[in-house]
Amino acid sequence: MCNKMYENVKSFDYTKKSLQSDSVPATMEVVTRTNAVKSPTNSPETTKLVYTVKEVAQMLMDWLPKQCSKHKWAPKTYQSNLALIQNLIIPYIGEMQMQKLRPYHIEALYDTLSKTPCGQYVGGKRRDLSPKQQKRTLSGTTLHEVHQLLHNSFLLAVEWGILIKSPVPVEAPKKTTQERSIWEVEEMRAALDSMEDPILHLAVHLTLVGALREGEVAGLTPEDIDFDAANGMGTFTVNRSMQRVQKDTLAQVDKGCILRIFPDKLEGSKTSLILKDTKTEASCRTIFMTAALREELKQWLERLKREEALDPERYRNSGMLLRLPNGLAVEPVLIRKKFLKWQDAHPEFPRIVFHGLRHSSATYQLMISGGDIKAVQGTTGHASADMLVNTYAHIQQSSRVE
């Protein structure tokens, strides 16, 4: 019954309509200019503005840029919220009238999404999936994100006067809980020893020492390294992150967090490689080097000098620590691809995603520190100690078992 409920709903490209040039005013602005309705007193102070949006898609595509501007969203935050709206909400309830929406419609949406394959819609357009792709359905965590977005946007719809009460159910879908795949310390050492690609080796080494996110690894520069700090132990500072984002997204977000936009490699590219501030203030941190990492970084910087000296006219110095032989920046996606290629060649190691190296590092640091949450938080850059505790609760459980 739930699936049939949405079968005949057509998806409309509200995104393109909403993200036009600044010369076209947003829905709320049009309404405030043309739909002022005076109260019975006719007093200017009690003039009310009526918001005439009728469909869910219109409201969400109006809500999105306003929230982005209000909360100074980073490009990835805007992009992920846009994807939720385009791919998981509009295709199913986008054409429903706001005032007719009820909690059971939202519950039916959750039920439908729980049976929906991942990637069924991309950019708001339905895709044909293979039988194998159709078996992988959306996770509870994704449904929880849809619920949170609907909860926030419909509360604002109440404030805007579109609705008297939000139709979003109080109880959210449960997040999917699964144990994180990580490496033991012996596996970390053995894996690092087996990596012959110098870019991958350094990226993994930095990640294991500092529990870095892949964007943070790619965002490092030679200026972040201080070999003389900490009485000669050496440190490196994490205060930037590299991402590739849609150019449409860049046009919507606040540019305050963006430090640099790299030149396009290909003409007509729809995406841009950017360097931005780290995820949170807590993400800015100083990491102490190990002796092995200190030596590798010294050799790597000498390597960069040699590569530039080979052909200085053609060398395109990106200024980043991780560079290709021609000087261009190494993107996070390239690090992931190199890691996947290495895993394919080394099936003897447990299969993990690159981000699993961060979890492996944090887990090991918690164990050797005796569970010193604050000390490890200073390395991992988690926004709060509670977040760190919740993320690595399995360490406490395993300690109890032992």
CSV table of C-alpha atoms in Angstrom, one decimal:
chain,number,residue,atom,x,y,z
A,1,MET,CA,0.0,0.0,0.0
A,2,CYS,CA,2.8,2.4,0.9
A,3,ASN,CA,4.6,2.0,-2.4
A,4,LYS,CA,1.5,2.3,-4.4
A,5,MET,CA,0.8,5.6,-2.7
A,6,TYR,CA,3.7,7.2,-4.6
A,7,GLU,CA,3.7,5.4,-7.9
A,8,ASN,CA,2.1,8.1,-10.0
A,9,VAL,CA,3.8,11.1,-8.4
A,10,LYS,CA,6.0,12.8,-11.1
A,11,SER,CA,9.3,14.3,-10.1
A,12,PHE,CA,9.9,17.9,-11.2
A,13,ASP,CA,13.2,19.7,-11.4
A,14,TYR,CA,12.6,22.2,-8.7
A,15,THR,CA,16.3,22.5,-8.1
A,16,LYS,CA,17.0,24.2,-11.4
A,17,LYS,CA,13.9,26.4,-11.0
A,18,SER,CA,15.0,27.5,-7.6
A,19,LEU,CA,18.7,28.0,-8.3
A,20,GLN,CA,18.3,30.6,-11.0
A,21,SER,CA,20.2,34.0,-11.1
A,22,ASP,CA,19.8,36.5,-8.4
A,23,SER,CA,17.5,38.6,-10.6
A,24,VAL,CA,14.7,36.2,-10.0
A,25,PRO,CA,13.5,36.6,-6.4
A,26,ALA,CA,12.9,33.6,-4.1
A,27,THR,CA,9.4,32.5,-3.3
A,28,MET,CA,9.3,34.1,0.1
A,29,GLU,CA,10.4,37.5,-1.4
A,30,VAL,CA,7.8,37.4,-4.1
A,31,VAL,CA,5.1,36.7,-1.6
A,32,THR,CA,6.1,39.5,0.7
A,33,ARG,CA,5.9,41.9,-2.1
A,34,THR,CA,2.6,40.8,-3.6
A,35,ASN,CA,0.5,39.0,-1.0
A,36,ALA,CA,0.3,41.4,1.9
A,37,VAL,CA,-3.1,40.9,3.6
A,38,LYS,CA,-4.1,43.6,6.1
A,39,SER,CA,-5.7,42.6,9.4
A,40,PRO,CA,-9.2,43.8,10.3
A,41,THR,CA,-7.7,46.9,12.1
A,42,ASN,CA,-6.0,48.0,8.9
A,43,SER,CA,-3.1,49.1,11.1
A,44,PRO,CA,0.3,49.0,9.4
A,45,GLU,CA,1.8,47.4,12.5
A,46,THR,CA,-0.5,44.4,12.2
A,47,THR,CA,-0.1,43.8,8.5
A,48,LYS,CA,0.4,40.1,7.8
A,49,LEU,CA,2.3,38.5,5.0
A,50,VAL,CA,0.8,35.4,3.5
A,51,TYR,CA,3.0,32.6,2.2
A,52,THR,CA,1.3,31.0,-0.7
A,53,VAL,CA,3.5,28.0,-1.4
A,54,LYS,CA,1.3,24.9,-1.8
A,55,GLU,CA,3.7,22.0,-2.6
A,56,VAL,CA,6.3,20.3,-0.5
A,57,ALA,CA,9.0,20.7,-3.2
A,58,GLN,CA,8.5,24.4,-3.4
A,59,MET,CA,8.8,24.9,0.3
A,60,LEU,CA,11.9,22.7,0.7
A,61,MET,CA,13.7,24.4,-2.2
A,62,ASP,CA,12.9,27.8,-0.7
A,63,TRP,CA,13.9,26.6,2.8
A,64,LEU,CA,17.3,25.2,1.7
A,65,PRO,CA,19.2,28.4,0.6
A,66,LYS,CA,17.7,30.4,3.5
A,67,GLN,CA,18.9,27.9,6.0
A,68,CYS,CA,22.3,27.7,4.3
A,69,SER,CA,22.7,31.5,4.5
A,70,LYS,CA,21.4,31.7,8.1
A,71,HIS,CA,23.7,28.9,9.5
A,72,LYS,CA,26.7,29.5,7.2
A,73,TRP,CA,26.7,26.0,5.9
A,74,ALA,CA,29.8,24.5,4.4
A,75,PRO,CA,29.5,23.4,0.8
A,76,LYS,CA,29.3,19.7,1.6
A,77,THR,CA,26.5,20.4,4.2
A,78,TYR,CA,24.5,22.2,1.5
A,79,GLN,CA,25.2,19.5,-1.0
A,80,SER,CA,24.1,16.6,1.2
A,81,ASN,CA,20.9,18.4,2.2
A,82,LEU,CA,20.1,19.2,-1.4
A,83,ALA,CA,20.7,15.5,-2.3
A,84,LEU,CA,18.3,14.4,0.4
A,85,ILE,CA,15.6,16.7,-0.9
A,86,GLN,CA,16.2,16.0,-4.6
A,87,ASN,CA,16.5,12.2,-4.3
A,88,LEU,CA,14.6,11.0,-1.2
A,89,ILE,CA,11.8,13.5,-0.7
A,90,ILE,CA,10.7,15.3,-3.9
A,91,PRO,CA,10.3,12.1,-6.0
A,92,TYR,CA,7.8,10.8,-3.4
A,93,ILE,CA,5.9,13.6,-1.8
A,94,GLY,CA,7.2,16.7,-3.7
A,95,GLU,CA,3.9,17.4,-5.4
A,96,MET,CA,1.7,16.9,-2.3
A,97,GLN,CA,0.1,20.0,-0.9
A,98,MET,CA,1.6,21.2,2.4
A,99,GLN,CA,-1.7,21.6,4.1
A,100,LYS,CA,-2.9,18.1,3.2
A,101,LEU,CA,0.2,16.4,4.5
A,102,ARG,CA,-0.4,14.2,7.6
A,103,PRO,CA,1.9,12.1,9.9
A,104,TYR,CA,0.8,8.9,8.2
A,105,HIS,CA,2.1,10.3,4.8
A,106,ILE,CA,5.5,10.8,6.4
A,107,GLU,CA,5.5,7.4,8.0
A,108,ALA,CA,4.5,5.9,4.6
A,109,LEU,CA,7.5,7.8,3.1
A,110,TYR,CA,9.9,6.3,5.6
A,111,ASP,CA,8.4,2.8,4.9
A,112,THR,CA,8.9,3.3,1.2
A,113,LEU,CA,12.5,4.6,1.6
A,114,SER,CA,13.4,1.6,3.8
A,115,LYS,CA,12.7,-0.6,0.8
A,116,THR,CA,14.3,1.8,-1.8
A,117,PRO,CA,17.7,0.9,-3.3
A,118,CYS,CA,20.6,3.2,-2.8
A,119,GLY,CA,21.1,5.5,-5.7
A,120,GLN,CA,17.6,5.0,-7.1
A,121,TYR,CA,17.6,8.8,-7.8
A,122,VAL,CA,20.6,10.9,-8.5
A,123,GLY,CA,20.2,14.6,-9.1
A,124,GLY,CA,16.5,14.2,-8.9
A,125,LYS,CA,16.4,11.8,-11.8
A,126,ARG,CA,15.5,8.1,-11.6
A,127,ARG,CA,18.1,5.6,-12.6
A,128,ASP,CA,17.9,2.0,-13.9
A,129,LEU,CA,19.7,-0.2,-11.4
A,130,SER,CA,21.2,-3.7,-11.9
A,131,PRO,CA,19.7,-6.6,-9.9
A,132,LYS,CA,22.8,-6.4,-7.7
A,133,GLN,CA,22.4,-2.7,-7.0
A,134,GLN,CA,18.7,-3.1,-6.2
A,135,LYS,CA,19.6,-5.4,-3.3
A,136,ARG,CA,21.4,-2.6,-1.3
A,137,THR,CA,18.7,-0.5,0.3
A,138,LEU,CA,18.9,2.8,2.2
A,139,SER,CA,20.1,2.6,5.7
A,140,GLY,CA,18.3,3.6,8.9
A,141,THR,CA,20.9,6.3,9.3
A,142,THR,CA,19.9,7.8,5.9
A,143,LEU,CA,16.2,7.7,6.9
A,144,HIS,CA,17.1,9.4,10.2
A,145,GLU,CA,18.7,12.2,8.2
A,146,VAL,CA,15.6,12.6,6.1
A,147,HIS,CA,13.5,12.8,9.3
A,148,GLN,CA,15.8,15.4,10.7
A,149,LEU,CA,15.6,17.5,7.6
A,150,LEU,CA,11.8,17.3,7.5
A,151,HIS,CA,11.5,18.0,11.2
A,152,ASN,CA,13.6,21.2,10.9
A,153,SER,CA,12.0,22.5,7.6
A,154,PHE,CA,8.4,21.8,8.7
A,155,LEU,CA,9.0,23.6,12.1
A,156,LEU,CA,10.1,26.6,10.0
A,157,ALA,CA,7.0,26.2,7.9
A,158,VAL,CA,4.9,26.6,11.0
A,159,GLU,CA,6.9,29.7,11.9
A,160,TRP,CA,6.3,31.0,8.4
A,161,GLY,CA,2.6,30.5,8.7
A,162,ILE,CA,2.3,27.8,6.0
A,163,LEU,CA,1.1,25.2,8.5
A,164,ILE,CA,-0.6,25.3,11.9
A,165,LYS,CA,1.2,22.2,13.1
A,166,SER,CA,4.1,20.1,11.7
A,167,PRO,CA,3.0,16.7,10.2
A,168,VAL,CA,6.4,15.1,11.0
A,169,PRO,CA,6.1,12.3,13.5
A,170,VAL,CA,7.8,12.7,16.8
A,171,GLU,CA,9.6,9.4,16.7
A,172,ALA,CA,12.5,9.3,14.2
A,173,PRO,CA,13.6,6.2,12.3
A,174,LYS,CA,16.3,4.4,14.2
A,175,LYS,CA,19.9,4.8,13.0
A,176,THR,CA,21.6,1.8,11.7
A,177,THR,CA,24.2,0.5,14.2
A,178,GLN,CA,27.0,-1.6,12.9
A,179,GLU,CA,30.4,-2.3,14.3
A,180,ARG,CA,33.2,-0.3,12.6
A,181,SER,CA,35.8,-2.3,10.8
A,182,ILE,CA,39.3,-1.4,12.0
A,183,TRP,CA,42.8,-2.7,12.0
A,184,GLU,CA,44.8,-4.0,14.9
A,185,VAL,CA,48.1,-2.3,15.6
A,186,GLU,CA,50.1,-5.2,14.0
A,187,GLU,CA,48.0,-4.9,10.9
A,188,MET,CA,48.5,-1.1,10.7
A,189,ARG,CA,52.3,-1.6,10.8
A,190,ALA,CA,52.4,-4.5,8.3
A,191,ALA,CA,50.1,-2.7,5.9
A,192,LEU,CA,52.2,0.5,6.0
A,193,ASP,CA,55.3,-1.5,5.4
A,194,SER,CA,53.7,-3.1,2.3
A,195,MET,CA,52.7,0.2,0.6
A,196,GLU,CA,55.2,1.0,-2.2
A,197,ASP,CA,53.3,4.0,-3.6
A,198,PRO,CA,55.0,7.0,-1.9
A,199,ILE,CA,51.8,9.2,-2.0
A,200,LEU,CA,49.7,6.5,-0.5
A,201,HIS,CA,52.4,5.6,2.1
A,202,LEU,CA,52.6,9.1,3.3
A,203,ALA,CA,48.8,9.7,3.3
A,204,VAL,CA,48.3,6.5,5.3
A,205,HIS,CA,51.2,7.2,7.7
A,206,LEU,CA,49.8,10.7,8.4
A,207,THR,CA,46.3,9.3,9.0
A,208,LEU,CA,47.5,6.6,11.4
A,209,VAL,CA,49.6,9.0,13.4
A,210,GLY,CA,47.1,11.8,13.6
A,211,ALA,CA,43.7,10.1,13.0
A,212,LEU,CA,43.1,12.5,10.1
A,213,ARG,CA,40.1,12.7,7.8
A,214,GLU,CA,41.0,12.2,4.2
A,215,GLY,CA,40.2,15.8,3.3
A,216,GLU,CA,42.5,16.9,6.1
A,217,VAL,CA,45.4,14.8,4.8
A,218,ALA,CA,45.0,16.3,1.3
A,219,GLY,CA,44.6,19.8,2.9
A,220,LEU,CA,48.1,19.8,4.5
A,221,THR,CA,50.8,22.2,3.3
A,222,PRO,CA,54.6,22.2,3.9
A,223,GLU,CA,54.0,25.3,6.1
A,224,ASP,CA,52.0,23.1,8.5
A,225,ILE,CA,55.1,21.1,9.4
A,226,ASP,CA,57.5,22.2,12.2
A,227,PHE,CA,60.4,19.8,12.7
A,228,ASP,CA,61.8,21.8,15.6
A,229,ALA,CA,58.6,21.9,17.7
A,230,ALA,CA,58.1,19.9,20.9
A,231,ASN,CA,61.8,19.8,21.7
A,232,GLY,CA,62.8,18.5,18.3
A,233,MET,CA,60.1,15.8,18.2
A,234,GLY,CA,58.3,17.7,15.4
A,235,THR,CA,54.6,18.6,14.9
A,236,PHE,CA,52.2,19.2,12.1
A,237,THR,CA,49.1,21.4,12.2
A,238,VAL,CA,45.7,20.5,10.9
A,239,ASN,CA,43.6,23.5,10.0
A,240,ARG,CA,42.3,23.0,6.5
A,241,SER,CA,40.4,20.5,4.5
A,242,MET,CA,40.2,19.8,0.8
A,243,GLN,CA,36.9,18.9,-1.0
A,244,ARG,CA,35.5,18.6,-4.5
A,245,VAL,CA,32.1,20.2,-4.7
A,246,GLN,CA,29.5,21.1,-7.3
A,247,LYS,CA,29.9,24.6,-8.8
A,248,ASP,CA,26.1,25.2,-8.3
A,249,THR,CA,26.7,24.6,-4.6
A,250,LEU,CA,29.5,27.2,-4.4
A,251,ALA,CA,27.1,29.7,-5.8
A,252,GLN,CA,24.8,29.1,-2.8
A,253,VAL,CA,27.1,28.9,0.2
A,254,ASP,CA,28.8,31.6,2.2
A,255,LYS,CA,32.4,32.0,0.9
A,256,GLY,CA,33.8,32.8,4.3
A,257,CYS,CA,35.0,29.3,5.0
A,258,ILE,CA,36.5,28.8,1.6
A,259,LEU,CA,40.2,29.6,1.5
A,260,ARG,CA,41.0,28.7,-2.1
A,261,ILE,CA,39.4,27.4,-5.3
A,262,PHE,CA,41.8,25.5,-7.5
A,263,PRO,CA,41.9,26.0,-11.3
A,264,ASP,CA,39.8,23.5,-13.3
A,265,LYS,CA,41.8,20.7,-14.8
A,266,LEU,CA,39.2,20.2,-17.5
A,267,GLU,CA,37.3,22.9,-19.4
A,268,GLY,CA,33.6,22.9,-18.7
A,269,SER,CA,33.9,21.0,-15.4
A,270,LYS,CA,30.8,21.1,-13.2
A,271,THR,CA,32.8,20.7,-10.0
A,272,SER,CA,35.5,22.7,-8.3
A,273,LEU,CA,38.3,21.5,-6.0
A,274,ILE,CA,38.4,23.8,-2.9
A,275,LEU,CA,40.5,24.3,0.2
A,276,LYS,CA,38.3,25.2,3.2
A,277,ASP,CA,38.4,25.7,7.0
A,278,THR,CA,38.2,22.4,9.0
A,279,LYS,CA,34.9,20.9,9.9
A,280,THR,CA,34.7,22.5,13.4
A,281,GLU,CA,37.0,24.7,15.6
A,282,ALA,CA,37.9,21.5,17.5
A,283,SER,CA,39.2,20.0,14.2
A,284,CYS,CA,42.0,22.6,14.3
A,285,ARG,CA,44.8,20.8,16.2
A,286,THR,CA,48.5,20.1,16.4
A,287,ILE,CA,49.8,16.5,16.0
A,288,PHE,CA,53.0,15.2,17.4
A,289,MET,CA,55.2,13.3,15.0
A,290,THR,CA,56.7,9.9,15.5
A,291,ALA,CA,60.4,9.5,14.6
A,292,ALA,CA,59.4,7.4,11.5
A,293,LEU,CA,56.9,10.0,10.3
A,294,ARG,CA,59.4,12.8,10.9
A,295,GLU,CA,62.0,11.1,8.7
A,296,GLU,CA,59.5,10.3,6.0
A,297,LEU,CA,58.3,13.9,5.8
A,298,LYS,CA,61.9,15.2,5.5
A,299,GLN,CA,62.5,12.8,2.6
A,300,TRP,CA,59.2,13.8,1.0
A,301,LEU,CA,60.0,17.5,1.0
A,302,GLU,CA,63.3,16.8,-0.6
A,303,ARG,CA,61.5,14.8,-3.2
A,304,LEU,CA,59.2,17.7,-4.0
A,305,LYS,CA,62.2,19.9,-4.6
A,306,ARG,CA,63.8,17.4,-7.0
A,307,GLU,CA,60.5,17.0,-9.0
A,308,GLU,CA,60.2,20.8,-9.4
A,309,ALA,CA,63.8,21.1,-10.4
A,310,LEU,CA,63.4,18.6,-13.2
A,311,ASP,CA,61.2,20.9,-15.3
A,312,PRO,CA,60.5,24.2,-13.4
A,313,GLU,CA,58.6,25.7,-16.4
A,314,ARG,CA,56.0,23.0,-16.6
A,315,TYR,CA,55.8,22.3,-12.9
A,316,ARG,CA,52.5,23.5,-11.5
A,317,ASN,CA,53.2,24.1,-7.8
A,318,SER,CA,49.9,23.7,-6.0
A,319,GLY,CA,51.5,24.6,-2.7
A,320,MET,CA,50.1,21.4,-1.1
A,321,LEU,CA,52.1,18.8,0.8
A,322,LEU,CA,50.7,15.9,-1.2
A,323,ARG,CA,51.4,16.6,-4.9
A,324,LEU,CA,51.6,14.7,-8.1
A,325,PRO,CA,55.0,14.7,-9.9
A,326,ASN,CA,53.8,17.7,-12.0
A,327,GLY,CA,53.0,19.7,-8.8
A,328,LEU,CA,49.2,19.5,-8.9
A,329,ALA,CA,47.4,18.7,-5.7
A,330,VAL,CA,46.5,15.2,-4.7
A,331,GLU,CA,42.7,15.1,-4.3
A,332,PRO,CA,41.0,13.0,-1.5
A,333,VAL,CA,39.3,10.8,-4.2
A,334,LEU,CA,42.8,9.9,-5.6
A,335,ILE,CA,43.9,8.8,-2.1
A,336,ARG,CA,40.8,6.6,-1.8
A,337,LYS,CA,41.5,5.1,-5.3
A,338,LYS,CA,45.1,4.4,-4.5
A,339,PHE,CA,44.0,2.7,-1.2
A,340,LEU,CA,41.4,0.6,-3.0
A,341,LYS,CA,44.0,-0.5,-5.6
A,342,TRP,CA,46.4,-1.5,-2.8
A,343,GLN,CA,43.6,-3.5,-1.0
A,344,ASP,CA,42.9,-5.4,-4.2
A,345,ALA,CA,46.5,-6.4,-4.4
A,346,HIS,CA,46.7,-7.3,-0.7
A,347,PRO,CA,43.6,-9.4,0.2
A,348,GLU,CA,45.5,-10.7,3.3
A,349,PHE,CA,44.5,-7.6,5.2
A,350,PRO,CA,40.9,-7.0,6.5
A,351,ARG,CA,38.9,-4.9,4.1
A,352,ILE,CA,38.2,-1.4,5.4
A,353,VAL,CA,37.4,2.0,3.9
A,354,PHE,CA,40.1,4.7,4.0
A,355,HIS,CA,38.2,6.5,6.8
A,356,GLY,CA,38.5,3.3,8.8
A,357,LEU,CA,42.2,4.2,9.2
A,358,ARG,CA,41.1,7.2,11.3
A,359,HIS,CA,39.0,4.9,13.5
A,360,SER,CA,41.9,2.4,13.7
A,361,SER,CA,44.2,5.2,14.9
A,362,ALA,CA,41.7,6.6,17.4
A,363,THR,CA,41.0,3.2,18.8
A,364,TYR,CA,44.7,2.4,19.3
A,365,GLN,CA,45.3,5.8,21.0
A,366,LEU,CA,42.4,5.2,23.4
A,367,MET,CA,43.8,1.8,24.3
A,368,ILE,CA,47.4,2.9,24.9
A,369,SER,CA,46.2,6.0,26.8
A,370,GLY,CA,44.1,4.0,29.2
A,371,GLY,CA,40.9,5.6,27.9
A,372,ASP,CA,42.1,9.2,28.3
A,373,ILE,CA,39.2,10.8,26.3
A,374,LYS,CA,40.5,14.4,26.5
A,375,ALA,CA,44.0,13.5,25.3
A,376,VAL,CA,42.7,11.5,22.4
A,377,GLN,CA,40.1,14.2,21.5
A,378,GLY,CA,43.0,16.6,21.1
A,379,THR,CA,44.4,14.4,18.4
A,380,THR,CA,41.2,13.3,16.6
A,381,GLY,CA,39.6,16.7,16.6
A,382,HIS,CA,36.1,15.5,17.6
A,383,ALA,CA,33.8,18.4,18.4
A,384,SER,CA,33.0,17.0,21.9
A,385,ALA,CA,34.2,14.3,24.3
A,386,ASP,CA,30.7,12.8,24.2
A,387,MET,CA,31.0,12.4,20.4
A,388,LEU,CA,34.3,10.6,20.9
A,389,VAL,CA,32.9,8.3,23.6
A,390,ASN,CA,29.8,7.4,21.5
A,391,THR,CA,31.9,6.8,18.4
A,392,TYR,CA,34.3,4.5,20.2
A,393,ALA,CA,32.0,2.9,22.8
A,394,HIS,CA,33.1,-0.6,21.5
A,395,ILE,CA,36.5,0.0,23.1
A,396,GLN,CA,35.0,0.2,26.5
A,397,GLN,CA,32.9,-2.9,25.8
A,398,SER,CA,35.9,-4.9,24.7
A,399,SER,CA,37.9,-3.8,27.7
A,400,ARG,CA,35.1,-5.1,30.0
A,401,VAL,CA,35.2,-8.4,28.2
A,402,GLU,CA,39.0,-8.7,28.6
